[in-house]
Amino acid sequence: DGGITQSPKYLFRKEGQNVTLSCEQNLNHDAMYWYRQDPGQGLRLIYYSQIVNDFQKGDIAEGYSVSREKKESFPLTVTSAQKNPTAFYLCASSIRDTFSGNTIYFGEGSWLTVV
Amino acid sequence: AQKITQTQPGMFVQEKEAVTLDCTYDTSDPSYGLFWYKQPSSGEMIFLIYQGSYDQQNATEGRYSLNFQKARKSANLVISASQLGDSAMYFCAMREGGNTGFQKLVFGTGTRLLVSP
């Protein structure tokens, strides 16, 4: 089945460590996104990529890094510089046809906890 | 400035009744899109309904309808005949800009809906 796969579902990180969250899509979408969600809040955009080998910072990019070497993959690294990384992370992708509303698809998310 | 405002942190409704979840937005862009998503406790974001700023009619998808009042900048979600499975967080989101293929969304803080038997 086509969709977006995020892994791992749950991840624990020690302070000072970098961790990488995986996001893979087989929908042939050009654009991919990473969002962060804190308890009781909406989603905030971390990074986005419209094409391979190109990406831009979103609203809360500090302490995060990404790469887009393949169309299907958009991994997010949470670095030690991110002061409060405990959150729920959602990856998404979209097609270029915007006449239909249902053109952005989300993965099932990854829970990151700093211990 | 807050671009998407959801003023109801929580809503309660009895099964089979209708419920309206409020959403107001702020943009100076004439071309934009408004989305509603449902997020159950498992965390995934489920697309419910979409309204484009130039759409003449209010969007409907099954039991979901969007009450779009452009002059008031509101895009309320109406769920008819609520079901127990509707209990979840609901997010309103907006995409600014024309049909560029790039769907950068701004989200509200959400409304938690609880449907009781």
PDB file of C-alpha atoms in Angstrom:
ATOM      1  CA  ASP A   1       0.000   0.000   0.000  1.00  0.00           C
ATOM      2  CA  GLY A   2       1.138   3.543  -0.688  1.00  0.00           C
ATOM      3  CA  GLY A   3       1.814   5.820   2.207  1.00  0.00           C
ATOM      4  CA  ILE A   4       4.291   7.434   4.541  1.00  0.00           C
ATOM      5  CA  THR A   5       6.300   5.355   6.964  1.00  0.00           C
ATOM      6  CA  GLN A   6       7.920   6.885  10.004  1.00  0.00           C
ATOM      7  CA  SER A   7      10.303   5.045  12.281  1.00  0.00           C
ATOM      8  CA  PRO A   8      10.819   4.468  15.062  1.00  0.00           C
ATOM      9  CA  LYS A   9       7.408   4.971  16.636  1.00  0.00           C
ATOM     10  CA  TYR A  10       8.958   5.551  20.059  1.00  0.00           C
ATOM     11  CA  LEU A  11      12.483   6.768  20.731  1.00  0.00           C
ATOM     12  CA  PHE A  12      14.331   7.643  23.903  1.00  0.00           C
ATOM     13  CA  ARG A  13      17.342   9.906  23.789  1.00  0.00           C
ATOM     14  CA  LYS A  14      19.902  10.756  26.372  1.00  0.00           C
ATOM     15  CA  GLU A  15      20.798  14.382  26.781  1.00  0.00           C
ATOM     16  CA  GLY A  16      23.644  15.384  24.495  1.00  0.00           C
ATOM     17  CA  GLN A  17      22.894  12.737  21.870  1.00  0.00           C
ATOM     18  CA  ASN A  18      21.804  13.244  18.295  1.00  0.00           C
ATOM     19  CA  VAL A  19      18.987  11.078  17.023  1.00  0.00           C
ATOM     20  CA  THR A  20      17.589  10.606  13.536  1.00  0.00           C
ATOM     21  CA  LEU A  21      13.933  10.037  12.705  1.00  0.00           C
ATOM     22  CA  SER A  22      13.209   8.262   9.466  1.00  0.00           C
ATOM     23  CA  CYS A  23      10.501   9.234   6.988  1.00  0.00           C
ATOM     24  CA  GLU A  24       9.930   7.297   3.778  1.00  0.00           C
ATOM     25  CA  GLN A  25       7.124   7.752   1.244  1.00  0.00           C
ATOM     26  CA  ASN A  26       6.175   5.709  -1.797  1.00  0.00           C
ATOM     27  CA  LEU A  27       3.578   8.149  -3.089  1.00  0.00           C
ATOM     28  CA  ASN A  28       5.948   9.773  -5.594  1.00  0.00           C
ATOM     29  CA  HIS A  29       5.372  13.116  -3.918  1.00  0.00           C
ATOM     30  CA  ASP A  30       7.710  15.996  -4.613  1.00  0.00           C
ATOM     31  CA  ALA A  31       7.334  17.879  -1.330  1.00  0.00           C
ATOM     32  CA  MET A  32       8.018  16.582   2.154  1.00  0.00           C
ATOM     33  CA  TYR A  33       7.688  18.191   5.570  1.00  0.00           C
ATOM     34  CA  TRP A  34       8.527  17.728   9.231  1.00  0.00           C
ATOM     35  CA  TYR A  35       6.238  19.029  11.933  1.00  0.00           C
ATOM     36  CA  ARG A  36       6.601  19.053  15.692  1.00  0.00           C
ATOM     37  CA  GLN A  37       3.656  18.760  18.068  1.00  0.00           C
ATOM     38  CA  ASP A  38       3.812  19.550  21.780  1.00  0.00           C
ATOM     39  CA  PRO A  39       1.064  18.481  24.198  1.00  0.00           C
ATOM     40  CA  GLY A  40      -2.067  20.558  23.816  1.00  0.00           C
ATOM     41  CA  GLN A  41      -0.687  22.413  20.842  1.00  0.00           C
ATOM     42  CA  GLY A  42      -0.978  22.376  17.109  1.00  0.00           C
ATOM     43  CA  LEU A  43       1.700  21.371  14.645  1.00  0.00           C
ATOM     44  CA  ARG A  44       4.657  23.621  13.944  1.00  0.00           C
ATOM     45  CA  LEU A  45       6.774  23.361  10.814  1.00  0.00           C
ATOM     46  CA  ILE A  46      10.424  22.418  11.326  1.00  0.00           C
ATOM     47  CA  TYR A  47      11.767  21.897   7.800  1.00  0.00           C
ATOM     48  CA  TYR A  48      10.357  21.319   4.356  1.00  0.00           C
ATOM     49  CA  SER A  49      11.667  20.194   1.003  1.00  0.00           C
ATOM     50  CA  GLN A  50      10.083  20.814  -2.366  1.00  0.00           C
ATOM     51  CA  ILE A  51      12.549  18.815  -4.472  1.00  0.00           C
ATOM     52  CA  VAL A  52      15.486  16.482  -4.040  1.00  0.00           C
ATOM     53  CA  ASN A  53      18.671  18.099  -2.732  1.00  0.00           C
ATOM     54  CA  ASP A  54      16.813  21.201  -1.610  1.00  0.00           C
ATOM     55  CA  PHE A  55      15.183  22.091   1.688  1.00  0.00           C
ATOM     56  CA  GLN A  56      14.196  25.177   3.658  1.00  0.00           C
ATOM     57  CA  LYS A  57      13.834  26.050   7.306  1.00  0.00           C
ATOM     58  CA  GLY A  58      10.383  26.244   8.763  1.00  0.00           C
ATOM     59  CA  ASP A  59       9.283  28.158  11.828  1.00  0.00           C
ATOM     60  CA  ILE A  60      11.268  26.205  14.440  1.00  0.00           C
ATOM     61  CA  ALA A  61      14.360  24.836  12.673  1.00  0.00           C
ATOM     62  CA  GLU A  62      16.917  25.568  15.395  1.00  0.00           C
ATOM     63  CA  GLY A  63      18.481  22.392  16.734  1.00  0.00           C
ATOM     64  CA  TYR A  64      17.307  20.259  13.814  1.00  0.00           C
ATOM     65  CA  SER A  65      18.833  19.187  10.509  1.00  0.00           C
ATOM     66  CA  VAL A  66      17.511  17.355   7.455  1.00  0.00           C
ATOM     67  CA  SER A  67      18.644  15.907   4.158  1.00  0.00           C
ATOM     68  CA  ARG A  68      16.834  15.079   0.938  1.00  0.00           C
ATOM     69  CA  GLU A  69      19.114  12.852  -1.113  1.00  0.00           C
ATOM     70  CA  LYS A  70      16.273  10.773  -2.507  1.00  0.00           C
ATOM     71  CA  LYS A  71      12.736  11.713  -3.447  1.00  0.00           C
ATOM     72  CA  GLU A  72      11.318   9.035  -1.152  1.00  0.00           C
ATOM     73  CA  SER A  73      13.277   9.902   1.968  1.00  0.00           C
ATOM     74  CA  PHE A  74      13.444  12.924   4.266  1.00  0.00           C
ATOM     75  CA  PRO A  75      15.190  12.048   7.557  1.00  0.00           C
ATOM     76  CA  LEU A  76      15.186  14.478  10.467  1.00  0.00           C
ATOM     77  CA  THR A  77      18.084  14.689  12.899  1.00  0.00           C
ATOM     78  CA  VAL A  78      17.377  16.111  16.329  1.00  0.00           C
ATOM     79  CA  THR A  79      20.714  17.441  17.500  1.00  0.00           C
ATOM     80  CA  SER A  80      22.009  18.077  20.983  1.00  0.00           C
ATOM     81  CA  ALA A  81      21.495  21.779  20.289  1.00  0.00           C
ATOM     82  CA  GLN A  82      17.737  21.282  20.496  1.00  0.00           C
ATOM     83  CA  LYS A  83      17.056  22.257  24.102  1.00  0.00           C
ATOM     84  CA  ASN A  84      13.630  20.722  24.502  1.00  0.00           C
ATOM     85  CA  PRO A  85      13.308  17.875  22.021  1.00  0.00           C
ATOM     86  CA  THR A  86      10.659  15.827  23.819  1.00  0.00           C
ATOM     87  CA  ALA A  87       7.680  15.968  21.462  1.00  0.00           C
ATOM     88  CA  PHE A  88       5.651  14.148  18.831  1.00  0.00           C
ATOM     89  CA  TYR A  89       7.106  14.437  15.326  1.00  0.00           C
ATOM     90  CA  LEU A  90       5.030  14.113  12.177  1.00  0.00           C
ATOM     91  CA  CYS A  91       6.304  13.737   8.658  1.00  0.00           C
ATOM     92  CA  ALA A  92       4.131  14.651   5.688  1.00  0.00           C
ATOM     93  CA  SER A  93       4.272  14.773   1.916  1.00  0.00           C
ATOM     94  CA  SER A  94       2.256  16.386  -0.827  1.00  0.00           C
ATOM     95  CA  ILE A  95       1.670  16.308  -4.569  1.00  0.00           C
ATOM     96  CA  ARG A  96       1.767  19.325  -6.825  1.00  0.00           C
ATOM     97  CA  ASP A  97      -1.927  19.293  -7.705  1.00  0.00           C
ATOM     98  CA  THR A  98      -3.523  21.706  -5.281  1.00  0.00           C
ATOM     99  CA  PHE A  99      -7.012  21.735  -6.712  1.00  0.00           C
ATOM    100  CA  SER A 100      -7.943  18.893  -4.458  1.00  0.00           C
ATOM    101  CA  GLY A 101      -7.810  19.512  -0.740  1.00  0.00           C
ATOM    102  CA  ASN A 102      -6.642  16.066   0.198  1.00  0.00           C
ATOM    103  CA  THR A 103      -3.156  16.503  -1.152  1.00  0.00           C
ATOM    104  CA  ILE A 104      -1.078  16.441   1.995  1.00  0.00           C
ATOM    105  CA  TYR A 105      -0.572  13.089   3.657  1.00  0.00           C
ATOM    106  CA  PHE A 106       0.818  12.447   7.116  1.00  0.00           C
ATOM    107  CA  GLY A 107       2.759   9.581   8.599  1.00  0.00           C
ATOM    108  CA  GLU A 108       1.777   8.031  11.906  1.00  0.00           C
ATOM    109  CA  GLY A 109       4.314  10.025  13.872  1.00  0.00           C
ATOM    110  CA  SER A 110       7.274   9.387  16.145  1.00  0.00           C
ATOM    111  CA  TRP A 111       7.350  10.032  19.878  1.00  0.00           C
ATOM    112  CA  LEU A 112      10.734  11.296  21.082  1.00  0.00           C
ATOM    113  CA  THR A 113      11.482  11.448  24.793  1.00  0.00           C
ATOM    114  CA  VAL A 114      14.669  12.749  26.383  1.00  0.00           C
ATOM    115  CA  VAL A 115      15.723  10.770  29.433  1.00  0.00           C
TER     116      VAL A 115
ATOM    117  CA  ALA B   1       0.049  37.165  15.102  1.00  0.00           C
ATOM    118  CA  GLN B   2      -2.016  34.031  15.418  1.00  0.00           C
ATOM    119  CA  LYS B   3      -3.083  32.989  11.953  1.00  0.00           C
ATOM    120  CA  ILE B   4      -5.447  30.213  13.002  1.00  0.00           C
ATOM    121  CA  THR B   5      -7.507  30.532  16.153  1.00  0.00           C
ATOM    122  CA  GLN B   6      -9.482  27.743  17.744  1.00  0.00           C
ATOM    123  CA  THR B   7     -11.095  29.146  20.871  1.00  0.00           C
ATOM    124  CA  GLN B   8     -12.655  25.933  22.179  1.00  0.00           C
ATOM    125  CA  PRO B   9     -10.104  23.792  24.021  1.00  0.00           C
ATOM    126  CA  GLY B  10     -12.741  21.127  24.624  1.00  0.00           C
ATOM    127  CA  MET B  11     -16.244  20.306  23.463  1.00  0.00           C
ATOM    128  CA  PHE B  12     -18.766  17.749  24.667  1.00  0.00           C
ATOM    129  CA  VAL B  13     -21.600  16.331  22.601  1.00  0.00           C
ATOM    130  CA  GLN B  14     -24.009  13.473  22.964  1.00  0.00           C
ATOM    131  CA  GLU B  15     -24.064  10.707  20.443  1.00  0.00           C
ATOM    132  CA  LYS B  16     -26.259  11.429  17.401  1.00  0.00           C
ATOM    133  CA  GLU B  17     -26.250  15.166  18.008  1.00  0.00           C
ATOM    134  CA  ALA B  18     -24.559  17.747  15.780  1.00  0.00           C
ATOM    135  CA  VAL B  19     -21.573  19.776  16.952  1.00  0.00           C
ATOM    136  CA  THR B  20     -19.781  22.837  15.589  1.00  0.00           C
ATOM    137  CA  LEU B  21     -16.065  23.376  16.091  1.00  0.00           C
ATOM    138  CA  ASP B  22     -14.964  26.961  15.629  1.00  0.00           C
ATOM    139  CA  CYS B  23     -12.052  28.222  13.575  1.00  0.00           C
ATOM    140  CA  THR B  24     -11.115  31.760  12.616  1.00  0.00           C
ATOM    141  CA  TYR B  25      -8.174  32.692  10.449  1.00  0.00           C
ATOM    142  CA  ASP B  26      -6.147  35.705   9.510  1.00  0.00           C
ATOM    143  CA  THR B  27      -4.541  36.301   6.146  1.00  0.00           C
ATOM    144  CA  SER B  28      -4.107  39.092   3.646  1.00  0.00           C
ATOM    145  CA  ASP B  29      -3.535  36.656   0.800  1.00  0.00           C
ATOM    146  CA  PRO B  30      -6.615  36.391  -1.469  1.00  0.00           C
ATOM    147  CA  SER B  31      -5.721  32.811  -2.339  1.00  0.00           C
ATOM    148  CA  TYR B  32      -5.695  30.328   0.504  1.00  0.00           C
ATOM    149  CA  GLY B  33      -7.037  26.983   1.566  1.00  0.00           C
ATOM    150  CA  LEU B  34      -8.560  25.814   4.804  1.00  0.00           C
ATOM    151  CA  PHE B  35      -8.300  22.274   6.143  1.00  0.00           C
ATOM    152  CA  TRP B  36      -9.712  20.303   9.023  1.00  0.00           C
ATOM    153  CA  TYR B  37      -7.871  17.291  10.422  1.00  0.00           C
ATOM    154  CA  LYS B  38      -8.839  14.739  13.040  1.00  0.00           C
ATOM    155  CA  GLN B  39      -6.174  13.353  15.363  1.00  0.00           C
ATOM    156  CA  PRO B  40      -7.159  10.310  17.426  1.00  0.00           C
ATOM    157  CA  SER B  41      -5.145   9.295  20.457  1.00  0.00           C
ATOM    158  CA  SER B  42      -2.885   7.153  18.254  1.00  0.00           C
ATOM    159  CA  GLY B  43      -1.479  10.358  16.774  1.00  0.00           C
ATOM    160  CA  GLU B  44      -2.017  10.156  13.037  1.00  0.00           C
ATOM    161  CA  MET B  45      -3.540  13.142  11.273  1.00  0.00           C
ATOM    162  CA  ILE B  46      -6.649  12.242   9.301  1.00  0.00           C
ATOM    163  CA  PHE B  47      -7.800  14.664   6.620  1.00  0.00           C
ATOM    164  CA  LEU B  48     -11.491  15.532   6.912  1.00  0.00           C
ATOM    165  CA  ILE B  49     -12.408  18.409   4.636  1.00  0.00           C
ATOM    166  CA  TYR B  50     -10.998  21.235   2.527  1.00  0.00           C
ATOM    167  CA  GLN B  51     -12.278  24.660   1.483  1.00  0.00           C
ATOM    168  CA  GLY B  52     -10.580  26.855  -1.075  1.00  0.00           C
ATOM    169  CA  SER B  53     -10.872  30.608  -0.742  1.00  0.00           C
ATOM    170  CA  TYR B  54     -12.472  30.898  -4.173  1.00  0.00           C
ATOM    171  CA  ASP B  55     -14.888  28.019  -3.719  1.00  0.00           C
ATOM    172  CA  GLN B  56     -18.435  29.301  -4.073  1.00  0.00           C
ATOM    173  CA  GLN B  57     -20.093  26.581  -2.059  1.00  0.00           C
ATOM    174  CA  ASN B  58     -19.373  25.281   1.403  1.00  0.00           C
ATOM    175  CA  ALA B  59     -17.489  22.000   1.356  1.00  0.00           C
ATOM    176  CA  THR B  60     -19.176  18.812   2.505  1.00  0.00           C
ATOM    177  CA  GLU B  61     -17.772  15.316   3.034  1.00  0.00           C
ATOM    178  CA  GLY B  62     -20.255  12.831   4.416  1.00  0.00           C
ATOM    179  CA  ARG B  63     -21.115  13.872   7.979  1.00  0.00           C
ATOM    180  CA  TYR B  64     -18.633  16.754   7.837  1.00  0.00           C
ATOM    181  CA  SER B  65     -19.421  20.176   6.477  1.00  0.00           C
ATOM    182  CA  LEU B  66     -17.493  23.389   6.575  1.00  0.00           C
ATOM    183  CA  ASN B  67     -19.364  26.597   7.351  1.00  0.00           C
ATOM    184  CA  PHE B  68     -17.212  29.049   5.412  1.00  0.00           C
ATOM    185  CA  GLN B  69     -17.897  32.714   6.108  1.00  0.00           C
ATOM    186  CA  LYS B  70     -15.277  34.595   4.164  1.00  0.00           C
ATOM    187  CA  ALA B  71     -16.131  38.104   5.363  1.00  0.00           C
ATOM    188  CA  ARG B  72     -15.890  36.940   8.976  1.00  0.00           C
ATOM    189  CA  LYS B  73     -12.792  34.869   8.218  1.00  0.00           C
ATOM    190  CA  SER B  74     -14.298  31.840   9.850  1.00  0.00           C
ATOM    191  CA  ALA B  75     -14.281  28.207   8.779  1.00  0.00           C
ATOM    192  CA  ASN B  76     -16.238  26.229  11.321  1.00  0.00           C
ATOM    193  CA  LEU B  77     -16.481  22.446  11.111  1.00  0.00           C
ATOM    194  CA  VAL B  78     -19.911  20.933  11.568  1.00  0.00           C
ATOM    195  CA  ILE B  79     -20.164  17.252  12.434  1.00  0.00           C
ATOM    196  CA  SER B  80     -23.664  15.892  12.086  1.00  0.00           C
ATOM    197  CA  ALA B  81     -24.951  12.825  13.912  1.00  0.00           C
ATOM    198  CA  SER B  82     -21.914  12.458  16.181  1.00  0.00           C
ATOM    199  CA  GLN B  83     -20.545   8.983  16.796  1.00  0.00           C
ATOM    200  CA  LEU B  84     -18.442   7.674  19.663  1.00  0.00           C
ATOM    201  CA  GLY B  85     -15.574   7.252  17.210  1.00  0.00           C
ATOM    202  CA  ASP B  86     -15.566  11.001  16.597  1.00  0.00           C
ATOM    203  CA  SER B  87     -13.908  11.562  19.983  1.00  0.00           C
ATOM    204  CA  ALA B  88     -10.515  13.028  19.102  1.00  0.00           C
ATOM    205  CA  MET B  89      -8.559  16.236  18.675  1.00  0.00           C
ATOM    206  CA  TYR B  90      -9.591  18.375  15.743  1.00  0.00           C
ATOM    207  CA  PHE B  91      -7.260  20.825  14.052  1.00  0.00           C
ATOM    208  CA  CYS B  92      -8.016  23.652  11.686  1.00  0.00           C
ATOM    209  CA  ALA B  93      -5.203  24.571   9.304  1.00  0.00           C
ATOM    210  CA  MET B  94      -4.586  27.113   6.570  1.00  0.00           C
ATOM    211  CA  ARG B  95      -2.431  27.107   3.477  1.00  0.00           C
ATOM    212  CA  GLU B  96      -1.486  30.492   2.148  1.00  0.00           C
ATOM    213  CA  GLY B  97      -0.561  31.256  -1.404  1.00  0.00           C
ATOM    214  CA  GLY B  98      -1.779  30.144  -4.781  1.00  0.00           C
ATOM    215  CA  ASN B  99      -1.721  26.757  -6.394  1.00  0.00           C
ATOM    216  CA  THR B 100       2.030  26.331  -6.404  1.00  0.00           C
ATOM    217  CA  GLY B 101       2.011  22.719  -5.343  1.00  0.00           C
ATOM    218  CA  PHE B 102       3.652  23.598  -2.079  1.00  0.00           C
ATOM    219  CA  GLN B 103       1.372  22.922   0.854  1.00  0.00           C
ATOM    220  CA  LYS B 104       2.841  24.758   3.835  1.00  0.00           C
ATOM    221  CA  LEU B 105       0.190  24.579   6.502  1.00  0.00           C
ATOM    222  CA  VAL B 106      -0.317  26.666   9.641  1.00  0.00           C
ATOM    223  CA  PHE B 107      -2.263  24.902  12.382  1.00  0.00           C
ATOM    224  CA  GLY B 108      -4.496  26.032  15.207  1.00  0.00           C
ATOM    225  CA  THR B 109      -4.102  24.689  18.736  1.00  0.00           C
ATOM    226  CA  GLY B 110      -6.937  22.218  18.332  1.00  0.00           C
ATOM    227  CA  THR B 111     -10.230  21.340  19.987  1.00  0.00           C
ATOM    228  CA  ARG B 112     -10.705  18.099  21.911  1.00  0.00           C
ATOM    229  CA  LEU B 113     -14.112  16.621  21.163  1.00  0.00           C
ATOM    230  CA  LEU B 114     -15.660  14.080  23.495  1.00  0.00           C
ATOM    231  CA  VAL B 115     -18.732  12.219  22.356  1.00  0.00           C
ATOM    232  CA  SER B 116     -20.768  10.618  25.141  1.00  0.00           C
ATOM    233  CA  PRO B 117     -23.284   7.773  24.797  1.00  0.00           C
TER     234      PRO B 117
END
